mmCIF file with all atom_site columns, C-alpha atoms in Angstrom:
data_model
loop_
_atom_site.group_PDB
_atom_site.id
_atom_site.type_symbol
_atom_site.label_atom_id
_atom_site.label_alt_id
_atom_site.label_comp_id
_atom_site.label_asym_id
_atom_site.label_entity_id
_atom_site.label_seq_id
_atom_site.pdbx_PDB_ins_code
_atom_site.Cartn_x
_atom_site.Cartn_y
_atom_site.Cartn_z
_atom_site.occupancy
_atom_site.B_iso_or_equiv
_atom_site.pdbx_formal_charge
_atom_site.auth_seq_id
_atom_site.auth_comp_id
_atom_site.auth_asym_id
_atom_site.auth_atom_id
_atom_site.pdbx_PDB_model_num
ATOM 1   C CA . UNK K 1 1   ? -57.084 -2.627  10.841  1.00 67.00 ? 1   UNK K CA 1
ATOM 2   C CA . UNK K 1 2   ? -54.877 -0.534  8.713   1.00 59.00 ? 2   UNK K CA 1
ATOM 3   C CA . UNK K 1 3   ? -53.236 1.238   12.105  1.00 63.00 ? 3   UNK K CA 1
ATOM 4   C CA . UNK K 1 4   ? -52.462 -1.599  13.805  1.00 57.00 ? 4   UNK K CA 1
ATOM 5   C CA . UNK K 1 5   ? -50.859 -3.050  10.483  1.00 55.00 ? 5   UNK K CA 1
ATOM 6   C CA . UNK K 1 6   ? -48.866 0.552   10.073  1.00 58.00 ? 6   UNK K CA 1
ATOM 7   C CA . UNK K 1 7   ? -48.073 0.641   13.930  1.00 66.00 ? 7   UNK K CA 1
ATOM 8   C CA . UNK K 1 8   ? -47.108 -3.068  13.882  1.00 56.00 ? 8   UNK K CA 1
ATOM 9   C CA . UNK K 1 9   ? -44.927 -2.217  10.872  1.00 59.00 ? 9   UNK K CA 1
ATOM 10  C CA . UNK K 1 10  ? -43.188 0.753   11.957  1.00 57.00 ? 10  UNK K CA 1
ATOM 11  C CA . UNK K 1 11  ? -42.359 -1.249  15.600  1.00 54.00 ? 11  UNK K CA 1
ATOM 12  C CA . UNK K 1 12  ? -40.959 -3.792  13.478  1.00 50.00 ? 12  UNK K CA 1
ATOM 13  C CA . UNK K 1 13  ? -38.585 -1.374  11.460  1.00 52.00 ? 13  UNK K CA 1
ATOM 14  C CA . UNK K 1 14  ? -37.335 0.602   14.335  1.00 52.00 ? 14  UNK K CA 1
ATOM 15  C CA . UNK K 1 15  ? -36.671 -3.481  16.113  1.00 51.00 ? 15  UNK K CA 1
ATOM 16  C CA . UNK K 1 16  ? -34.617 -4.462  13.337  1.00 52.00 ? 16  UNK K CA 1
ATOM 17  C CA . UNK K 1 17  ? -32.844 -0.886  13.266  1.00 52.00 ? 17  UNK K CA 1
ATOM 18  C CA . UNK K 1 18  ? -31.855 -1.303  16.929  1.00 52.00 ? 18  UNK K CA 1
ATOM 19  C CA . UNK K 1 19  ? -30.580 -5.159  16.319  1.00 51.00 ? 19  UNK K CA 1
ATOM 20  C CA . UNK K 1 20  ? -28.636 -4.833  13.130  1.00 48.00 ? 20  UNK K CA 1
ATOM 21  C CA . UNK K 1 21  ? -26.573 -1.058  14.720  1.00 44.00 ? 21  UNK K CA 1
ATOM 22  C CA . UNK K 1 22  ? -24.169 -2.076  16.318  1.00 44.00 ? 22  UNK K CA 1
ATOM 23  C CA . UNK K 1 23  ? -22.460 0.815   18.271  1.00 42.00 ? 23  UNK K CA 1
ATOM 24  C CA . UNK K 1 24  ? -20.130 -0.679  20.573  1.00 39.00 ? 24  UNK K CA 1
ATOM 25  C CA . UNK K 1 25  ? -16.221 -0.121  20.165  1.00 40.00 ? 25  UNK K CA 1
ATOM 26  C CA . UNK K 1 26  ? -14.587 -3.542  19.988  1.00 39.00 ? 26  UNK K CA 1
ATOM 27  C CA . UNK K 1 27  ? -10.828 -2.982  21.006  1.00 38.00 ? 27  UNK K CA 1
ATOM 28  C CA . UNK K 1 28  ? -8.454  -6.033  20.752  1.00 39.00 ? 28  UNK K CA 1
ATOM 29  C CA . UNK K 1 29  ? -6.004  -5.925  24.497  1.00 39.00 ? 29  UNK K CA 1
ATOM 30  C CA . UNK K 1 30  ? -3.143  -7.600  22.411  1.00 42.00 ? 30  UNK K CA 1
ATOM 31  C CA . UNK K 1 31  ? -0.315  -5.455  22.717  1.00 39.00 ? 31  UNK K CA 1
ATOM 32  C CA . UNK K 1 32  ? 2.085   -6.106  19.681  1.00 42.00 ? 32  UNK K CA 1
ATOM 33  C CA . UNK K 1 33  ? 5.559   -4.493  19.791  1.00 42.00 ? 33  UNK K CA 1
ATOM 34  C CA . UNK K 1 34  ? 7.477   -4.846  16.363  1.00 41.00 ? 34  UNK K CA 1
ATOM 35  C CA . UNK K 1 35  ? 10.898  -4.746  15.259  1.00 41.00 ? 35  UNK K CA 1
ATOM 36  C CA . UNK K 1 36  ? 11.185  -3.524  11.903  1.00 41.00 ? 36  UNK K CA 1
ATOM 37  C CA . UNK K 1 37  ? 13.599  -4.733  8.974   1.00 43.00 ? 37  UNK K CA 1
ATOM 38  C CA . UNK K 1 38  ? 13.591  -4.125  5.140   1.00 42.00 ? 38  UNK K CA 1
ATOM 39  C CA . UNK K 1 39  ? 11.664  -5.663  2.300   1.00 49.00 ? 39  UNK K CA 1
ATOM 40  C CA . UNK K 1 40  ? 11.721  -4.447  -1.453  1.00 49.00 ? 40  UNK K CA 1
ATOM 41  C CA . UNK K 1 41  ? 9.634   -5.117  -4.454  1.00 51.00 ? 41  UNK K CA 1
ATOM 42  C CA . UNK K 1 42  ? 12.051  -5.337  -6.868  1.00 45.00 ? 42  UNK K CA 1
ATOM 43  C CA . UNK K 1 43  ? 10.841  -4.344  -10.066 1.00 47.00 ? 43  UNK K CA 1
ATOM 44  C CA . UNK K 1 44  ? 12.097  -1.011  -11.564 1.00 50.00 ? 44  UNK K CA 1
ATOM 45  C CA . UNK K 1 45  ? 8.746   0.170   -12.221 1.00 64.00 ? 45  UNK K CA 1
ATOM 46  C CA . UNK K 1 46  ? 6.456   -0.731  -9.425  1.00 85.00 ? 46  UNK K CA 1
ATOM 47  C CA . UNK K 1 47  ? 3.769   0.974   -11.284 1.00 90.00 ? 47  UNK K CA 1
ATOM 48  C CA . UNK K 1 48  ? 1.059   -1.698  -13.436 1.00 92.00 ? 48  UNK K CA 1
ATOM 49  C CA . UNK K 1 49  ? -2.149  -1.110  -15.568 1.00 92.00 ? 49  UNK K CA 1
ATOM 50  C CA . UNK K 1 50  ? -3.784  -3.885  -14.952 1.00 91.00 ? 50  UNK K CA 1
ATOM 51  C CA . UNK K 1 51  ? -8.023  -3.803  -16.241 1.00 90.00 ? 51  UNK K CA 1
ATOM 52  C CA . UNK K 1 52  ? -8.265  0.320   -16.428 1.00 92.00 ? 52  UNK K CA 1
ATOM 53  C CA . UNK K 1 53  ? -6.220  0.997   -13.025 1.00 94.00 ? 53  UNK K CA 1
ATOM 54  C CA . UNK K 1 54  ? -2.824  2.088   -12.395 1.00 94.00 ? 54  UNK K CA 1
ATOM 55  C CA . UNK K 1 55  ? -1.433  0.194   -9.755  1.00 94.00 ? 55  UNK K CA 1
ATOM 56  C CA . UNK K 1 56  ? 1.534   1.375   -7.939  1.00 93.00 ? 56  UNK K CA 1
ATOM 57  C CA . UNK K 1 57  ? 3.313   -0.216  -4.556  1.00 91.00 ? 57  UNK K CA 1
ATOM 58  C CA . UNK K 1 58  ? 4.205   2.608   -2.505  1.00 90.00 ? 58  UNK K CA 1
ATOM 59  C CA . UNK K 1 59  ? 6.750   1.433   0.101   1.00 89.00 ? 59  UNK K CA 1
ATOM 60  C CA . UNK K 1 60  ? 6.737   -2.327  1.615   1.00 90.00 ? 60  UNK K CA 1
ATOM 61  C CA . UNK K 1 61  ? 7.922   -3.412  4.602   1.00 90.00 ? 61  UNK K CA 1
ATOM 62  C CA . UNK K 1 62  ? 8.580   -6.054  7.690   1.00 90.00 ? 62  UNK K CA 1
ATOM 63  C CA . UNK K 1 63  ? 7.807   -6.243  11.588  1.00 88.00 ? 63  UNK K CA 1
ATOM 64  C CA . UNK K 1 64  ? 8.781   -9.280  13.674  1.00 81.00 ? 64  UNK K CA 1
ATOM 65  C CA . UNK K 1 65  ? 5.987   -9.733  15.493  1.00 77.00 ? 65  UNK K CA 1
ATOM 66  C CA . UNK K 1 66  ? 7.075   -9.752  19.165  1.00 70.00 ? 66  UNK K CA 1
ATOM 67  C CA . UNK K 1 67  ? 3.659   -10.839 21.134  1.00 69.00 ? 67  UNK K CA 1
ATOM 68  C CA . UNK K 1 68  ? 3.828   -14.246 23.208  1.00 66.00 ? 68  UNK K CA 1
ATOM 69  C CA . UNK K 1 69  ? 1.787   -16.329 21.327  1.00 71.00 ? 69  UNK K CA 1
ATOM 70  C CA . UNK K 1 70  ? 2.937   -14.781 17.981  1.00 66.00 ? 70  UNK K CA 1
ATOM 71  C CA . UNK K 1 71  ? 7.095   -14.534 18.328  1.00 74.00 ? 71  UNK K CA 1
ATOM 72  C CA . UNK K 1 72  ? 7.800   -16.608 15.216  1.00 85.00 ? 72  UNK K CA 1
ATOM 73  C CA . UNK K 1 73  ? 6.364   -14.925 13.234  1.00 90.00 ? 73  UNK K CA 1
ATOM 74  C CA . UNK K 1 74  ? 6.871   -11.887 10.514  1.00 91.00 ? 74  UNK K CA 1
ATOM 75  C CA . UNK K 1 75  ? 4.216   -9.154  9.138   1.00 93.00 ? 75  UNK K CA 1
ATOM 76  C CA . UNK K 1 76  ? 4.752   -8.112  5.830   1.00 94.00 ? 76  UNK K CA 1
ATOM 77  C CA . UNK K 1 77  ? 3.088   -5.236  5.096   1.00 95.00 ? 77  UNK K CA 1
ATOM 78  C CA . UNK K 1 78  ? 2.825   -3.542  0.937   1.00 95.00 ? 78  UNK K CA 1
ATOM 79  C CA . UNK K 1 79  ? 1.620   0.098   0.635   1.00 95.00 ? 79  UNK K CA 1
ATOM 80  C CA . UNK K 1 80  ? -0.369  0.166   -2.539  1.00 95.00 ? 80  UNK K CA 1
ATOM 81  C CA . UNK K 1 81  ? -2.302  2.767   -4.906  1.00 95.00 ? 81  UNK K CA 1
ATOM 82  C CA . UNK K 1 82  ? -4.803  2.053   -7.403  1.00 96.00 ? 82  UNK K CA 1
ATOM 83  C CA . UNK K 1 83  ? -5.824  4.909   -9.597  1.00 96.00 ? 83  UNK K CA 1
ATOM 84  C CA . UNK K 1 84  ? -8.821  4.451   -12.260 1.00 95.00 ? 84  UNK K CA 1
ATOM 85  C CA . UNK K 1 85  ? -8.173  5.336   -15.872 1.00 95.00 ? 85  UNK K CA 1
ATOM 86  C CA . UNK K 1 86  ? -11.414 4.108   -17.293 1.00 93.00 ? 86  UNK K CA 1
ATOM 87  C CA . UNK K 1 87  ? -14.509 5.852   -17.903 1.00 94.00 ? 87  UNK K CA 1
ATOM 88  C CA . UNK K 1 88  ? -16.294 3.308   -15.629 1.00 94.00 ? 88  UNK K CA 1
ATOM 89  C CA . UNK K 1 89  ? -16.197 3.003   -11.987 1.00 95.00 ? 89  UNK K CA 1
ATOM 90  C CA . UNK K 1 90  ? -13.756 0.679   -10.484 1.00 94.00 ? 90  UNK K CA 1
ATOM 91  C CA . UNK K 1 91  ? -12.597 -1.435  -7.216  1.00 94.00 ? 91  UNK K CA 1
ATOM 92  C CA . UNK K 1 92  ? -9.533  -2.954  -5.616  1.00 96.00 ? 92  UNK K CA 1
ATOM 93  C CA . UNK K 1 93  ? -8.872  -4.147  -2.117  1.00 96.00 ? 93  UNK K CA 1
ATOM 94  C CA . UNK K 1 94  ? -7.014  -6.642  0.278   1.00 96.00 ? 94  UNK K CA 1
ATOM 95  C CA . UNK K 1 95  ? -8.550  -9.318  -0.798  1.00 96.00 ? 95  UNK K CA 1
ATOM 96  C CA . UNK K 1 96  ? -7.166  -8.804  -4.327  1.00 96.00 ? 96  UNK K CA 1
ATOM 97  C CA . UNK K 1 97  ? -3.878  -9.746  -3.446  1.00 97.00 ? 97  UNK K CA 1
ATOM 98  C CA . UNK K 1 98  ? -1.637  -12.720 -2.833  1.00 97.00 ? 98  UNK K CA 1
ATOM 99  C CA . UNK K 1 99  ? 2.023   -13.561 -1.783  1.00 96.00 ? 99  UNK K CA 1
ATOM 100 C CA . UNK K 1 100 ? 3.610   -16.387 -3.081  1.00 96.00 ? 100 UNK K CA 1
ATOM 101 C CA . UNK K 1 101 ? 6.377   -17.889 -0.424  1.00 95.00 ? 101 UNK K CA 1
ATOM 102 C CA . UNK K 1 102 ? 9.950   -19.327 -0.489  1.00 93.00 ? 102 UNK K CA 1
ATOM 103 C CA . UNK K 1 103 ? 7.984   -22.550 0.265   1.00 93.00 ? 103 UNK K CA 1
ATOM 104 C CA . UNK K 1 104 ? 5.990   -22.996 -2.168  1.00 92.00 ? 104 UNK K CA 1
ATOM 105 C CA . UNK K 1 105 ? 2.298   -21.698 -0.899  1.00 95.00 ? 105 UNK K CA 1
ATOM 106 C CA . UNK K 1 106 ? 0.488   -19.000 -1.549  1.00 96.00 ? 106 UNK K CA 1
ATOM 107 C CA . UNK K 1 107 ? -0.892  -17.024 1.012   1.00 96.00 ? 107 UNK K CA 1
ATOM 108 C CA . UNK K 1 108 ? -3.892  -14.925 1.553   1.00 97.00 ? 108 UNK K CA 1
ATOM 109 C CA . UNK K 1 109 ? -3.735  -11.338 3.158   1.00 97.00 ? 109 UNK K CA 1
ATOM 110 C CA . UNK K 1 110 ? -4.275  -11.603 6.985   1.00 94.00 ? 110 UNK K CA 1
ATOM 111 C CA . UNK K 1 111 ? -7.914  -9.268  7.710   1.00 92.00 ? 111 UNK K CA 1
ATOM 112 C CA . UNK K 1 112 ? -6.763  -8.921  11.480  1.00 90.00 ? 112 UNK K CA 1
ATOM 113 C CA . UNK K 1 113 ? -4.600  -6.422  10.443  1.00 90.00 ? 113 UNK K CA 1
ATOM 114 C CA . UNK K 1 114 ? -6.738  -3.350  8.660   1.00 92.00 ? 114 UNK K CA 1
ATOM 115 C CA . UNK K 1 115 ? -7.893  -3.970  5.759   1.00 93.00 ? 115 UNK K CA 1
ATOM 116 C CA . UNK K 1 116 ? -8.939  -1.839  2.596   1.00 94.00 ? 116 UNK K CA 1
ATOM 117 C CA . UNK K 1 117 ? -11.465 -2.267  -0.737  1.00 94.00 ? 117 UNK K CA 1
ATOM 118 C CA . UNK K 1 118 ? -13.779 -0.009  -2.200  1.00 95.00 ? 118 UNK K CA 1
ATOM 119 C CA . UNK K 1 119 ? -15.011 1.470   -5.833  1.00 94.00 ? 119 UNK K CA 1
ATOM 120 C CA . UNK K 1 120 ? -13.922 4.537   -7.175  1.00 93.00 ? 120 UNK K CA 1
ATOM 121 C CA . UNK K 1 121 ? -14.967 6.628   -9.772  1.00 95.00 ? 121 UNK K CA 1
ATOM 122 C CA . UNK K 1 122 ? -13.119 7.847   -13.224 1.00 94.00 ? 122 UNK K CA 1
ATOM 123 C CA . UNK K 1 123 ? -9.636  9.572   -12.092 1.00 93.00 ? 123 UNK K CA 1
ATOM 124 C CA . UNK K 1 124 ? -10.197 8.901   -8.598  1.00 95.00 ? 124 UNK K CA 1
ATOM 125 C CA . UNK K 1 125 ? -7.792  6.617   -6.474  1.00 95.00 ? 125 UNK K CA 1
ATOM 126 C CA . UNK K 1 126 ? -7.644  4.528   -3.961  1.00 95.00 ? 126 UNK K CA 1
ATOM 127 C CA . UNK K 1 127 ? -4.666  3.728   -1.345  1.00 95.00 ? 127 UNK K CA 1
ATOM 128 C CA . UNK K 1 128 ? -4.604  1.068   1.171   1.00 96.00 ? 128 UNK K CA 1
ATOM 129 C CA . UNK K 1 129 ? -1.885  -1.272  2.905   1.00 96.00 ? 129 UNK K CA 1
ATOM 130 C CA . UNK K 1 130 ? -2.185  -5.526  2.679   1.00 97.00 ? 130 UNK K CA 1
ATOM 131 C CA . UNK K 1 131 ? -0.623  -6.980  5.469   1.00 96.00 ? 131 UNK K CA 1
ATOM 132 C CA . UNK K 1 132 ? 0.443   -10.909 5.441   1.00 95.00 ? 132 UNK K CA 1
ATOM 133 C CA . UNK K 1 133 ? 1.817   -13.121 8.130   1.00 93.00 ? 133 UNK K CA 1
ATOM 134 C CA . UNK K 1 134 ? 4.515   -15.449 7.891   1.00 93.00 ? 134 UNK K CA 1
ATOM 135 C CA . UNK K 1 135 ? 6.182   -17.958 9.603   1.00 91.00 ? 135 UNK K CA 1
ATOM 136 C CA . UNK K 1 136 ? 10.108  -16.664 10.787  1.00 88.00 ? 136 UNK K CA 1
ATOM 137 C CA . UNK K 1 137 ? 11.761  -18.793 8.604   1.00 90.00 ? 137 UNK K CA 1
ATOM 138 C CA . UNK K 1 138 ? 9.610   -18.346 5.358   1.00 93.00 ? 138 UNK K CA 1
ATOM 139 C CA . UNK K 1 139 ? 10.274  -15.369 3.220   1.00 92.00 ? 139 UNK K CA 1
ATOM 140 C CA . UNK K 1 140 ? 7.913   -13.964 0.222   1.00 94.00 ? 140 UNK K CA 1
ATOM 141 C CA . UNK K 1 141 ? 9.241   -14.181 -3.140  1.00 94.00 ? 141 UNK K CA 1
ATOM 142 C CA . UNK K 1 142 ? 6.263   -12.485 -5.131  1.00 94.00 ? 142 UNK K CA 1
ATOM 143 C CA . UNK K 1 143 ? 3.168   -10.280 -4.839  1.00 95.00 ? 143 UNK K CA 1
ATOM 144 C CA . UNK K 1 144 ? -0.259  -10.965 -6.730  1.00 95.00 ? 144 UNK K CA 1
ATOM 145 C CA . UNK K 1 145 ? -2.564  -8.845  -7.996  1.00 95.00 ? 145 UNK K CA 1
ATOM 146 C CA . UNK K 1 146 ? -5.330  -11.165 -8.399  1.00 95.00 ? 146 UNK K CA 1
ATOM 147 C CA . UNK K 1 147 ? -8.807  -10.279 -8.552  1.00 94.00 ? 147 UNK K CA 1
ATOM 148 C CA . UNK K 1 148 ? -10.247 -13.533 -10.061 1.00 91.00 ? 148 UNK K CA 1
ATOM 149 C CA . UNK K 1 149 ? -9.162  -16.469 -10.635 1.00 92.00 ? 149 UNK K CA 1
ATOM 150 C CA . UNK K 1 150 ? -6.184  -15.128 -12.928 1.00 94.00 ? 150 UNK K CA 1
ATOM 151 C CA . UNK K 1 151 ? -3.128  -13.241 -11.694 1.00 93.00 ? 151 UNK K CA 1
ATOM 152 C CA . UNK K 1 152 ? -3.227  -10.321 -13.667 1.00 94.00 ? 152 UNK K CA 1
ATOM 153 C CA . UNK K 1 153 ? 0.003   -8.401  -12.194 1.00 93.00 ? 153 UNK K CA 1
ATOM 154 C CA . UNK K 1 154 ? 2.939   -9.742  -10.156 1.00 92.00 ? 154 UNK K CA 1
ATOM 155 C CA . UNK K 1 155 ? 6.109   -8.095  -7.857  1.00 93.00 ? 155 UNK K CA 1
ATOM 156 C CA . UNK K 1 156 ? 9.027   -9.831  -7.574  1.00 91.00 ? 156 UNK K CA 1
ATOM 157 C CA . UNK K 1 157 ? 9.646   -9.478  -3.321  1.00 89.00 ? 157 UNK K CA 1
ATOM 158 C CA . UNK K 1 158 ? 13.222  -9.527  -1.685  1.00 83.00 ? 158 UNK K CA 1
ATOM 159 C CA . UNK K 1 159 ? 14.442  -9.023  1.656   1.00 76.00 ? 159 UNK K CA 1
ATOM 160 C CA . UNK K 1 160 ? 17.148  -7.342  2.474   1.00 71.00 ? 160 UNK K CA 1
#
């Protein structure tokens, strides 16, 4: 009785092993061309310490997005760094951030675009790019660093 148990058990293991891998390459066939422009964070010091981690935005830019379904719209993209100064391990990612628009709203980072968030040890860092997509006519006005419910850090944003 205690085979069949063990046998049934291991079958059952290597089952759920073969569902839950998933080793096929999904590829997206959407060909986006993009014309690129200028966007700054204007702030002199784009470097914040914000709960233990220095948070720097590297370089910042905008595409139009020239695809079909997709040609009024703009991707802003924000190149940032997060290095931890505390003695305890750390995290920051995408969905950290926020962009505040010249309408009014504030936006959420778009994940079809790659995305980045992990924990890193004491004097490790971390670098990864948010992207956001906006309508043609809207522009951003500021960046949030917001990992709960308050904005702990913010980047003035102006295009040029």
């Amino acid at each position: 009785m205690k085979k069949v148990l063990l046998i049934f058990s291991a079958l059952f293991v290597v089952f759920l092993t073969a569902c839950s891998s998933d080793t096929s390459d999904k590829t997206s066939n959407d060909k986006k061309e993009t014309t690129k422009q200028s966007v700054s964070v204007s702030k002199n010091d784009n470097t914040v310490t914000v709960d233990n981690m220095k948070i720097t935005l590297e370089n910042s830019d905008v595409s139009k997005v020239s695809d079909e379904k997709d040609s009024n719209k703009k991707v802003y993209s924000f190149k940032v760094k997060a290095e931890n100064v505390s003695n305890d391990q750390k995290g920051i990612g995408t969905v950290d951030f926020l962009l505040k628009t010249s309408d009014g709203k504030t936006v959420k980072p778009d994940y079809s675009y790659a995305s980045f968030g992990d924990s890193f040890e004491k004097g490790d860092s971390l670098t990864g790019t948010v992207y956001f997509v906006l309508k043609k006519d809207v522009t951003p006005t500021e960046l949030q660093y917001k990992p709960s419910d308050k904005v702990k850090a913010k980047w003035e944003v102006k295009t040029k």
